[in-house]
Tab-separated table of N, CA and C in Angstrom:
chain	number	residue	atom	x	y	z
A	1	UNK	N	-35.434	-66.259	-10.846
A	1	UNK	CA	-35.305	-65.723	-12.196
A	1	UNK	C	-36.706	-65.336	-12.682
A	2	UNK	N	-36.821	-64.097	-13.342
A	2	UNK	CA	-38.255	-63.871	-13.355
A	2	UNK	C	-38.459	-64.884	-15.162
A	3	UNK	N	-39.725	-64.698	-14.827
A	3	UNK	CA	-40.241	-65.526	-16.269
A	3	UNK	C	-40.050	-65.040	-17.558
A	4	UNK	N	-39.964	-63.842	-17.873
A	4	UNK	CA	-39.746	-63.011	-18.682
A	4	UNK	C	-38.111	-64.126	-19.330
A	5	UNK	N	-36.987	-63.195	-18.468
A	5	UNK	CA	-35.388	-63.813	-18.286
A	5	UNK	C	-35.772	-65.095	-18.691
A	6	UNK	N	-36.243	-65.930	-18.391
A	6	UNK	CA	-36.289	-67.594	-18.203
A	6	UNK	C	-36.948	-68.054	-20.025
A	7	UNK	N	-37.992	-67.189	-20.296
A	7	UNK	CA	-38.405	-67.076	-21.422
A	7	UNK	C	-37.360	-67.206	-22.670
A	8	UNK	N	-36.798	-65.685	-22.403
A	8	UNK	CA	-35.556	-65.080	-23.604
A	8	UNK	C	-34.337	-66.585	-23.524
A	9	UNK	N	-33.950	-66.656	-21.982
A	9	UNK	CA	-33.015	-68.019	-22.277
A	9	UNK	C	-33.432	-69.428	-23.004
A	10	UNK	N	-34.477	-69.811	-22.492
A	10	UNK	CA	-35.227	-71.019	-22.688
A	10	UNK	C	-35.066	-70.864	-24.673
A	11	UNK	N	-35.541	-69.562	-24.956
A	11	UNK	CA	-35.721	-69.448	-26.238
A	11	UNK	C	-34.749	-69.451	-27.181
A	12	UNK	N	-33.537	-68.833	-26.547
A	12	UNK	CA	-32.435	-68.789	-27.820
A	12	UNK	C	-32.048	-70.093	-27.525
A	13	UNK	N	-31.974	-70.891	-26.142
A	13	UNK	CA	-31.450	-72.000	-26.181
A	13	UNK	C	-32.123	-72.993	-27.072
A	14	UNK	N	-33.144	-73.206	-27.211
A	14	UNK	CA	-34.264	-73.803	-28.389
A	14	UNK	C	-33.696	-73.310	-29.498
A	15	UNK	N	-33.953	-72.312	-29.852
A	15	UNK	CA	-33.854	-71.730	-31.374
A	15	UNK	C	-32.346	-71.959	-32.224
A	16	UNK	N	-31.395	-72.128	-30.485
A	16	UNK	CA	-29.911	-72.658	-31.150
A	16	UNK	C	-29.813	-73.761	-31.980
A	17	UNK	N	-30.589	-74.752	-30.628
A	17	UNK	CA	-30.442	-76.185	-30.909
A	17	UNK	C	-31.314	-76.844	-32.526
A	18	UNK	N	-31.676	-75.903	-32.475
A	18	UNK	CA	-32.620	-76.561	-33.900
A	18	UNK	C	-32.308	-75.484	-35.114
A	19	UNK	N	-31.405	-74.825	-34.871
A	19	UNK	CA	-30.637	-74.565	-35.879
A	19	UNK	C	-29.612	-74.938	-36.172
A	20	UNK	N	-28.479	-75.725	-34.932
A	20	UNK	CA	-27.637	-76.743	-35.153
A	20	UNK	C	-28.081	-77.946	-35.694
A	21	UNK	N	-29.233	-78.393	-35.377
A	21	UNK	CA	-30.167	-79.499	-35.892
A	21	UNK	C	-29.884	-79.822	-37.105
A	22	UNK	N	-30.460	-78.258	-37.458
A	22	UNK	CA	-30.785	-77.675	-39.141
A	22	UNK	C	-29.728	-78.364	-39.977
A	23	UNK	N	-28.630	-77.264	-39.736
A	23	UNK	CA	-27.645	-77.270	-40.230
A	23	UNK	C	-26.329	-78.807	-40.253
A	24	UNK	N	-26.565	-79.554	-39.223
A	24	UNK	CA	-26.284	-80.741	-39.164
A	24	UNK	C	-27.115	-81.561	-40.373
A	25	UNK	N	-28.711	-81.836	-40.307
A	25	UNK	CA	-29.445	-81.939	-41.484
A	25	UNK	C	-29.303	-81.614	-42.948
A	26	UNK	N	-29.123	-80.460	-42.924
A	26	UNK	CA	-28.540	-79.872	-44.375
A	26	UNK	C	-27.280	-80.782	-44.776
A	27	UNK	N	-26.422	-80.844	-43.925
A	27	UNK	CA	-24.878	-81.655	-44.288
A	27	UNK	C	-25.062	-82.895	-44.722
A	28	UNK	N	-25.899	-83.706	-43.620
A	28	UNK	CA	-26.530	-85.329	-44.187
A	28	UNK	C	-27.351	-84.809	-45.379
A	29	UNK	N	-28.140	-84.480	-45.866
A	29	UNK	CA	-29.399	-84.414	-46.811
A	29	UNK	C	-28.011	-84.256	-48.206
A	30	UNK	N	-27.536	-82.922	-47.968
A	30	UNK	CA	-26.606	-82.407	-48.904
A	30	UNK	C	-25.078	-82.592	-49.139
A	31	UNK	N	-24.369	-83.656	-49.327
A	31	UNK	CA	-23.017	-84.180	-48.686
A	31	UNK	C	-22.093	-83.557	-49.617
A	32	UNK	N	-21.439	-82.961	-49.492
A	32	UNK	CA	-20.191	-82.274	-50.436
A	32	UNK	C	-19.158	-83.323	-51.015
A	33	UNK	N	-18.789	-83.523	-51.999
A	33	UNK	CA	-17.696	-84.264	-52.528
A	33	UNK	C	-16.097	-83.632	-51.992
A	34	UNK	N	-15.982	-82.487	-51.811
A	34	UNK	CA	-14.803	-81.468	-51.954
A	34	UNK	C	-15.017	-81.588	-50.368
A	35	UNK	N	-13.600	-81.450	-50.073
A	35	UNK	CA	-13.524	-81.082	-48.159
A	35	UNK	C	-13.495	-79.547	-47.953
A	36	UNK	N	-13.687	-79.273	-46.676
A	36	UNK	CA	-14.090	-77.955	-46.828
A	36	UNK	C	-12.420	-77.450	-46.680
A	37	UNK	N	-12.276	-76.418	-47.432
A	37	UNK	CA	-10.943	-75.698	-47.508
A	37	UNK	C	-10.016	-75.165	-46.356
A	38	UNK	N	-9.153	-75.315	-45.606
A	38	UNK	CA	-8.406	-74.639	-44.875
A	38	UNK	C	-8.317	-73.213	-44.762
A	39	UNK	N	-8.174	-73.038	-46.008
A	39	UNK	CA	-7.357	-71.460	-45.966
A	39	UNK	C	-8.959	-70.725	-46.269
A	40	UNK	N	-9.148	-69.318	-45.635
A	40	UNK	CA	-10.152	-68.565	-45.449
A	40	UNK	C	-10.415	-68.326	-46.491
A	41	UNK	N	-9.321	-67.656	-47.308
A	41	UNK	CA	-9.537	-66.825	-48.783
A	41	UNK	C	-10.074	-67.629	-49.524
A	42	UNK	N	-10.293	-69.022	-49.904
A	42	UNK	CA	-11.202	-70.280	-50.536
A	42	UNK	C	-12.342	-70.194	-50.341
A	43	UNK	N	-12.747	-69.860	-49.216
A	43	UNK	CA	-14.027	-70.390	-48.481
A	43	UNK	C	-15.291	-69.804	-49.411
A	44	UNK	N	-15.062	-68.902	-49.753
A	44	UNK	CA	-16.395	-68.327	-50.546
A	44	UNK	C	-16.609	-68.730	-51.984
A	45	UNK	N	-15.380	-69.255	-52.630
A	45	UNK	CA	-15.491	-69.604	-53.773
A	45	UNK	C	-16.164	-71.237	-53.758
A	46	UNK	N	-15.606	-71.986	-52.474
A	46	UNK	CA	-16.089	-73.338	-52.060
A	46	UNK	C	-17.547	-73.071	-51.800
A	47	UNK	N	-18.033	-72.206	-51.342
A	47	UNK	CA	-19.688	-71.969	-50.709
A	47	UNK	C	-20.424	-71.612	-51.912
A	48	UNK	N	-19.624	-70.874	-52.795
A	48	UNK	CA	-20.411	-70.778	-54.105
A	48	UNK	C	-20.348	-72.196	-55.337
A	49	UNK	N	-19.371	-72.642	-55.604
A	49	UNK	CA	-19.245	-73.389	-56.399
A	49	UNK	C	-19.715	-74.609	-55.902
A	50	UNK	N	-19.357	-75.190	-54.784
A	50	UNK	CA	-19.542	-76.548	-54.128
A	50	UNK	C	-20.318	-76.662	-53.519
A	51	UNK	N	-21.152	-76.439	-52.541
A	51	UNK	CA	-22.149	-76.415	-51.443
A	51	UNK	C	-23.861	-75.946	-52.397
A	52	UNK	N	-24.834	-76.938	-52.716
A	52	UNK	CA	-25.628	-76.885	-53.557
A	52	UNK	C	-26.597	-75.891	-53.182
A	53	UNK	N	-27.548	-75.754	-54.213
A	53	UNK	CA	-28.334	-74.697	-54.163
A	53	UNK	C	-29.397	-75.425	-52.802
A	54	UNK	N	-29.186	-76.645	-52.724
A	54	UNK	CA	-30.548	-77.199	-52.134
A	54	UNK	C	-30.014	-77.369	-50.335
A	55	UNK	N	-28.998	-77.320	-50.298
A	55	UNK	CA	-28.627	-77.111	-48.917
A	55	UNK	C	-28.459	-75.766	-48.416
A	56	UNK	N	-28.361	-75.034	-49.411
A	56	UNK	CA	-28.166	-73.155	-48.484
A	56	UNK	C	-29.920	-73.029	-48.400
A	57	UNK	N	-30.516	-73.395	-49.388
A	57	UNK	CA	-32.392	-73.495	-49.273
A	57	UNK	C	-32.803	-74.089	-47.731
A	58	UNK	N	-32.099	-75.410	-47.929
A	58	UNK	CA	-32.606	-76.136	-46.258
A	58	UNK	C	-32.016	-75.214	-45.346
A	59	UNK	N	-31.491	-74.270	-45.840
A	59	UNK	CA	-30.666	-73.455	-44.213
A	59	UNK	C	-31.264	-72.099	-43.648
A	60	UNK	N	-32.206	-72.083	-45.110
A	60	UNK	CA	-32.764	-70.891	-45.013
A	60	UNK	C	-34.145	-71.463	-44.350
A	61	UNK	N	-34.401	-72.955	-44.723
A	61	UNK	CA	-36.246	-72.748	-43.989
A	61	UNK	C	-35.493	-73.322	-42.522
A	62	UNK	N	-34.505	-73.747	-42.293
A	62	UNK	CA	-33.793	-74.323	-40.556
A	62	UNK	C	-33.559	-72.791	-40.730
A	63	UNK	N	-33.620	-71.424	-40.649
A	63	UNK	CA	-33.761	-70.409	-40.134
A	63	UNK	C	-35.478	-70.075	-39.826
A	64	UNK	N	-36.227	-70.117	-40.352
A	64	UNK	CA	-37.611	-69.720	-40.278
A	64	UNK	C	-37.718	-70.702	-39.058
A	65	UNK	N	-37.953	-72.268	-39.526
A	65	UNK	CA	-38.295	-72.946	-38.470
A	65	UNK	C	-37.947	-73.221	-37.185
A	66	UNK	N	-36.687	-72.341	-37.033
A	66	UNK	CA	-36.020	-71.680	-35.471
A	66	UNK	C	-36.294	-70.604	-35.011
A	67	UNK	N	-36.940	-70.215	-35.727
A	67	UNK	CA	-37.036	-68.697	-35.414
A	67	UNK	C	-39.021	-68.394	-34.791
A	68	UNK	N	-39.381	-69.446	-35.675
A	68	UNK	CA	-40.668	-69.847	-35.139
A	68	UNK	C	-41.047	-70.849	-34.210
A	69	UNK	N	-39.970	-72.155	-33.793
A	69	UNK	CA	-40.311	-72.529	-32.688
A	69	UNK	C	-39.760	-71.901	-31.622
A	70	UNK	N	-38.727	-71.000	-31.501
A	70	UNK	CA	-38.336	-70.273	-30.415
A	70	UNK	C	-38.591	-69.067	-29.859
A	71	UNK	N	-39.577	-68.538	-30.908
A	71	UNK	CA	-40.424	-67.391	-30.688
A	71	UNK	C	-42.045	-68.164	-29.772
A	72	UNK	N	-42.428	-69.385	-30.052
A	72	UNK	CA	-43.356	-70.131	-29.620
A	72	UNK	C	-43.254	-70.274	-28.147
A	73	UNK	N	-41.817	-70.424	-28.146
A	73	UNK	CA	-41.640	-71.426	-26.989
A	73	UNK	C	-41.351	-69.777	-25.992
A	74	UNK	N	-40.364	-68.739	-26.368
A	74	UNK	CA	-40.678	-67.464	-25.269
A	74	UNK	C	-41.804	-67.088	-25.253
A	75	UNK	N	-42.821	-67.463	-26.060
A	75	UNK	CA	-44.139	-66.433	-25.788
A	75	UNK	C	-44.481	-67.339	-24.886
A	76	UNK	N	-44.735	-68.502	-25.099
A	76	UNK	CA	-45.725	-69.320	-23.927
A	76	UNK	C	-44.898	-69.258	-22.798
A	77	UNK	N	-43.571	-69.300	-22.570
A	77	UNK	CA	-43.159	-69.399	-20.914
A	77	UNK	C	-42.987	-67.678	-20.823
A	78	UNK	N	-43.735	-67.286	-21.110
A	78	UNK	CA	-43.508	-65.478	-20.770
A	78	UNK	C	-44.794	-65.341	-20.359
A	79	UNK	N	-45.833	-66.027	-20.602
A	79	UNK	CA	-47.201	-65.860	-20.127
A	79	UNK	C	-48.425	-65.437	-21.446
A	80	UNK	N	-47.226	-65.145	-22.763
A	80	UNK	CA	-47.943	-65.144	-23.511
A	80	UNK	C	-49.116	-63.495	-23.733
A	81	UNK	N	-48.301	-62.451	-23.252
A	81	UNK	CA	-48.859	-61.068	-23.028
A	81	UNK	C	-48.631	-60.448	-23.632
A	82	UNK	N	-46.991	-60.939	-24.107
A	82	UNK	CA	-46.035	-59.272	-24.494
A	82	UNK	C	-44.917	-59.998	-25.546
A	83	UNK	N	-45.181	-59.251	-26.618
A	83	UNK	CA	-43.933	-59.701	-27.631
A	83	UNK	C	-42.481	-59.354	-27.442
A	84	UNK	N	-42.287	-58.729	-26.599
A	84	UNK	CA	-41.103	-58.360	-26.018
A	84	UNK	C	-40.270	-60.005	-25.588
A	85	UNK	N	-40.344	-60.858	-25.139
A	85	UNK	CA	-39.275	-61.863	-24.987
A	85	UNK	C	-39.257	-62.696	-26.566
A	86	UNK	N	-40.261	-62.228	-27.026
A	86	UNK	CA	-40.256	-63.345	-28.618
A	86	UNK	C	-39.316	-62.179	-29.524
A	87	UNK	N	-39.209	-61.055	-29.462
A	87	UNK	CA	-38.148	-59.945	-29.717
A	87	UNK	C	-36.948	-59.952	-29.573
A	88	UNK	N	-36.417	-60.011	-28.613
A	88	UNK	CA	-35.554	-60.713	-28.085
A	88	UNK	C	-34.813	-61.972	-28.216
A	89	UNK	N	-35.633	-62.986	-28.111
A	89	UNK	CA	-35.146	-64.001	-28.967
A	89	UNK	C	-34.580	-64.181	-30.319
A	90	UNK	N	-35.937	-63.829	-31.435
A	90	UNK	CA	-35.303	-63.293	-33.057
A	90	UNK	C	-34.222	-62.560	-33.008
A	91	UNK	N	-34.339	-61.497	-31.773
A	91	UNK	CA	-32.940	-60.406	-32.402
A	91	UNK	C	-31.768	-61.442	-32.005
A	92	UNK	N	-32.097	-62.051	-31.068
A	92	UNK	CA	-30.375	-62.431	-30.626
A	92	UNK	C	-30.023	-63.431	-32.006
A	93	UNK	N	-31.028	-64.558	-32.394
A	93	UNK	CA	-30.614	-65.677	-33.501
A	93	UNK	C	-30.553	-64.931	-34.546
A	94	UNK	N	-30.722	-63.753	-34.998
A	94	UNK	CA	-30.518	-63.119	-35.771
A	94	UNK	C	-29.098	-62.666	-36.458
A	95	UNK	N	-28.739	-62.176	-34.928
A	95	UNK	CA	-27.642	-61.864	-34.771
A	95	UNK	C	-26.635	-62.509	-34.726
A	96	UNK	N	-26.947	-63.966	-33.975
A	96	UNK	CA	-25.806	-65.149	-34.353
A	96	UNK	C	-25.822	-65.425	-35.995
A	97	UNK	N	-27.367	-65.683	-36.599
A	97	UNK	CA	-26.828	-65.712	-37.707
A	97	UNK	C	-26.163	-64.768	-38.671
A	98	UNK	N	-26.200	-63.696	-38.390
A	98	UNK	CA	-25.500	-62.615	-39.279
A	98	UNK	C	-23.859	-62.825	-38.972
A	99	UNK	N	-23.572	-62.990	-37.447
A	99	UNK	CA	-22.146	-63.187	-36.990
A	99	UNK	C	-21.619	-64.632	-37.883
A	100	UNK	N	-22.273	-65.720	-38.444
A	100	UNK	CA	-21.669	-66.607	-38.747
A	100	UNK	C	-21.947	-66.173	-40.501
A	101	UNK	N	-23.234	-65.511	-40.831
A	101	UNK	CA	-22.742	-65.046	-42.439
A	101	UNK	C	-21.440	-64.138	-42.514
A	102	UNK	N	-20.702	-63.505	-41.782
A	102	UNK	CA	-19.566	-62.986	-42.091
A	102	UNK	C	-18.925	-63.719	-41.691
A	103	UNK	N	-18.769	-64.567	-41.356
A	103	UNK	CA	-17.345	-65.806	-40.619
A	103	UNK	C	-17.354	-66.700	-41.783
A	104	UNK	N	-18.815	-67.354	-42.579
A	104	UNK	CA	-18.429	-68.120	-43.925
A	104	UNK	C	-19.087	-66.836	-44.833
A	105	UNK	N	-18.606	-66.872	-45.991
A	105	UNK	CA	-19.394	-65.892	-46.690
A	105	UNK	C	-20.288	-66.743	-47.701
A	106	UNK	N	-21.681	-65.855	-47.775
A	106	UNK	CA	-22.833	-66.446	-48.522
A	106	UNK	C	-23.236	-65.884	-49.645
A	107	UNK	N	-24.096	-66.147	-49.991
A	107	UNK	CA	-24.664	-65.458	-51.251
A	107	UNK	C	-25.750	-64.835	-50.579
A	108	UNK	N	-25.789	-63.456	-51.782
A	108	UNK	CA	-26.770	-62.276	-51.128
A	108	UNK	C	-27.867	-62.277	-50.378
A	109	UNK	N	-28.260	-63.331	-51.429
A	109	UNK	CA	-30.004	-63.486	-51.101
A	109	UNK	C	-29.842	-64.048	-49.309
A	110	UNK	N	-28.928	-64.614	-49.838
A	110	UNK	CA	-29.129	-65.570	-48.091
A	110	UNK	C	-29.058	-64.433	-46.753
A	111	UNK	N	-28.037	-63.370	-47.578
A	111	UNK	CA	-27.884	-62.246	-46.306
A	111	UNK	C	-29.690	-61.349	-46.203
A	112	UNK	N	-30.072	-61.367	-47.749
A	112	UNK	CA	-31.300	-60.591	-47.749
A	112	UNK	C	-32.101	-61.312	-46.762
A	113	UNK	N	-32.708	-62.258	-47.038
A	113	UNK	CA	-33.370	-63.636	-46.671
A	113	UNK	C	-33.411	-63.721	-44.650
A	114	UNK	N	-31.994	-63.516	-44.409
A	114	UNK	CA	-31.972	-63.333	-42.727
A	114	UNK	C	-32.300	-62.203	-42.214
A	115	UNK	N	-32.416	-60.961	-43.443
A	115	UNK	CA	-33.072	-59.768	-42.618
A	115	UNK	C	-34.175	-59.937	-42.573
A	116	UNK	N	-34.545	-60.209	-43.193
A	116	UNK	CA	-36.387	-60.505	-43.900
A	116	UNK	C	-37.075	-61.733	-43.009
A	117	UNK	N	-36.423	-62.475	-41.921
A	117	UNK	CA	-37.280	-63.528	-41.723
A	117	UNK	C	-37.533	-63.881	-40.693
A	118	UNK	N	-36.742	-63.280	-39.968
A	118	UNK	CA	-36.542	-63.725	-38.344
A	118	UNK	C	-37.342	-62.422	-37.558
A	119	UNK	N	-37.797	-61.562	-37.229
A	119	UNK	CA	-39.225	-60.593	-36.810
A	119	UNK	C	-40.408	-60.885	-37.540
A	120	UNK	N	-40.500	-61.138	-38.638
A	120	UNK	CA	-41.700	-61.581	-39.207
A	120	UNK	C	-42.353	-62.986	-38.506
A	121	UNK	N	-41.625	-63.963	-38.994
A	121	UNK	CA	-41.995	-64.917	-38.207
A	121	UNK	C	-42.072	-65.142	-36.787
A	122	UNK	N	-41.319	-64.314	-36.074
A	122	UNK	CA	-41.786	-64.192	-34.599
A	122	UNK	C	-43.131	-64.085	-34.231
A	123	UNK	N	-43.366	-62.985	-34.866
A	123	UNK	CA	-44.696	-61.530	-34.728
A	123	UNK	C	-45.738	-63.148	-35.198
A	124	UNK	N	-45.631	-63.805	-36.113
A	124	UNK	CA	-46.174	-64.769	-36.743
A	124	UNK	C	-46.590	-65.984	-35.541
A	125	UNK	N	-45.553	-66.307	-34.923
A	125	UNK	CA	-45.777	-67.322	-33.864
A	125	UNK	C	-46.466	-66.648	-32.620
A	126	UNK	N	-46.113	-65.073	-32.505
A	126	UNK	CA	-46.991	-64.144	-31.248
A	126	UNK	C	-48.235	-64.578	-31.386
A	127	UNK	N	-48.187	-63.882	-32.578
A	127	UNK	CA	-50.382	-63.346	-33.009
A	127	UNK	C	-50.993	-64.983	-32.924
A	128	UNK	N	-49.816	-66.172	-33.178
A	128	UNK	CA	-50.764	-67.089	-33.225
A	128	UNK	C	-51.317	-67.846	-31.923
A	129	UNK	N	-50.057	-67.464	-30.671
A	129	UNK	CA	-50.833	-67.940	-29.463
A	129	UNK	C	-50.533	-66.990	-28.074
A	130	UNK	N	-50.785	-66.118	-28.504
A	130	UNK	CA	-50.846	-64.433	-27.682
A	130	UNK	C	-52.234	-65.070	-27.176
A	131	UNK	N	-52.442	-63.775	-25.753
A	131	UNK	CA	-53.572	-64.007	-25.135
A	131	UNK	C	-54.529	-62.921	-25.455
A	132	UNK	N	-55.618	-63.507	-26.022
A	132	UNK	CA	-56.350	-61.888	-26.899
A	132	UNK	C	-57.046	-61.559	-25.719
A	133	UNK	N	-57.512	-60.210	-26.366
A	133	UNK	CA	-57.813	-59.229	-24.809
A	133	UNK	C	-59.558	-59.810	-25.112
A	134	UNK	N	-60.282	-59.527	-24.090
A	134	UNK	CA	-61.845	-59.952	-24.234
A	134	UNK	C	-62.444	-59.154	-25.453
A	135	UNK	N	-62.061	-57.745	-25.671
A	135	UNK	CA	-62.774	-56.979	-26.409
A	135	UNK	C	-62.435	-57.037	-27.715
A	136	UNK	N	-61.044	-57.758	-27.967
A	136	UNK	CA	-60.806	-58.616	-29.252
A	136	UNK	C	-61.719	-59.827	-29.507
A	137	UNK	N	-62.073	-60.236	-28.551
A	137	UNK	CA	-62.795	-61.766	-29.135
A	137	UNK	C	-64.342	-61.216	-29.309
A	138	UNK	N	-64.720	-60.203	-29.009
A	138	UNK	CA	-66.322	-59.894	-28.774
A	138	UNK	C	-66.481	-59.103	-30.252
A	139	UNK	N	-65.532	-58.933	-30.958
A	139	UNK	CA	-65.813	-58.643	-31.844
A	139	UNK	C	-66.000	-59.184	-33.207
């Protein structure tokens, strides 16, 4: 398997697990009184009314902080050259998370919030342990 491949897997598999983490966390930290509803057509009125402001917050930094250790973790087993597997990574958790904001429905910001956070912070974990070229450091 080349390193690149091994990178992108290694990474969403990280970036999953500590967003299940997250989101397991959020549930203990934030415990709902109300059970969560059966029927679909509820579900958004339950996510708005019931589910606190301070647990969709913890879900939003368990997005950053997955998105930045799993961008960490493809750059360094990629060799640390090319933002291309830390790309890759964000897009895919990206994309899971957008697939599960339409499966529960959220509030806006939260949809704004996942466009806005997951390439930034990649690019963020790149630049911070990318391998600079010599004629970058001589300057």
């Amino acid at each position: 398997m080349k390193r690149r491949t091994l990178a992108i897997v290694t990474g969403i598999i990280i970036g999953g697990l500590f967003i299940a983490l997250g989101e397991a966390l959020s549930t203990y930290v934030f415990p709902v009184e109300t059970p969560v509803p059966t029927d679909h057509t509820l579900m958004a009125d339950y996510i708005e009314n019931d589910v606190s402001l301070g647990s969709k917050v913890t879900v939003v930094i368990n997005w950053i902080i997955s998105a930045f250790v799993a961008a960490i973790v493809s750059t360094y087993i990629s060799g640390r050259n090319s933002p291309k597997p830390m790309l890759a990574v964000v897009g895919v958790l990206n994309a899971l998370t957008l697939i599960q904001l339409f499966i529960f429905p959220h509030p806006k910001w939260m949809w704004i919030t996942s466009f806005l956070v997951f390439i930034p912070i990649g690019y963020l974990a790149y630049f911070l342990i990318r391998k600079k070229d010599t004629n970058e450091t001589a300057r």
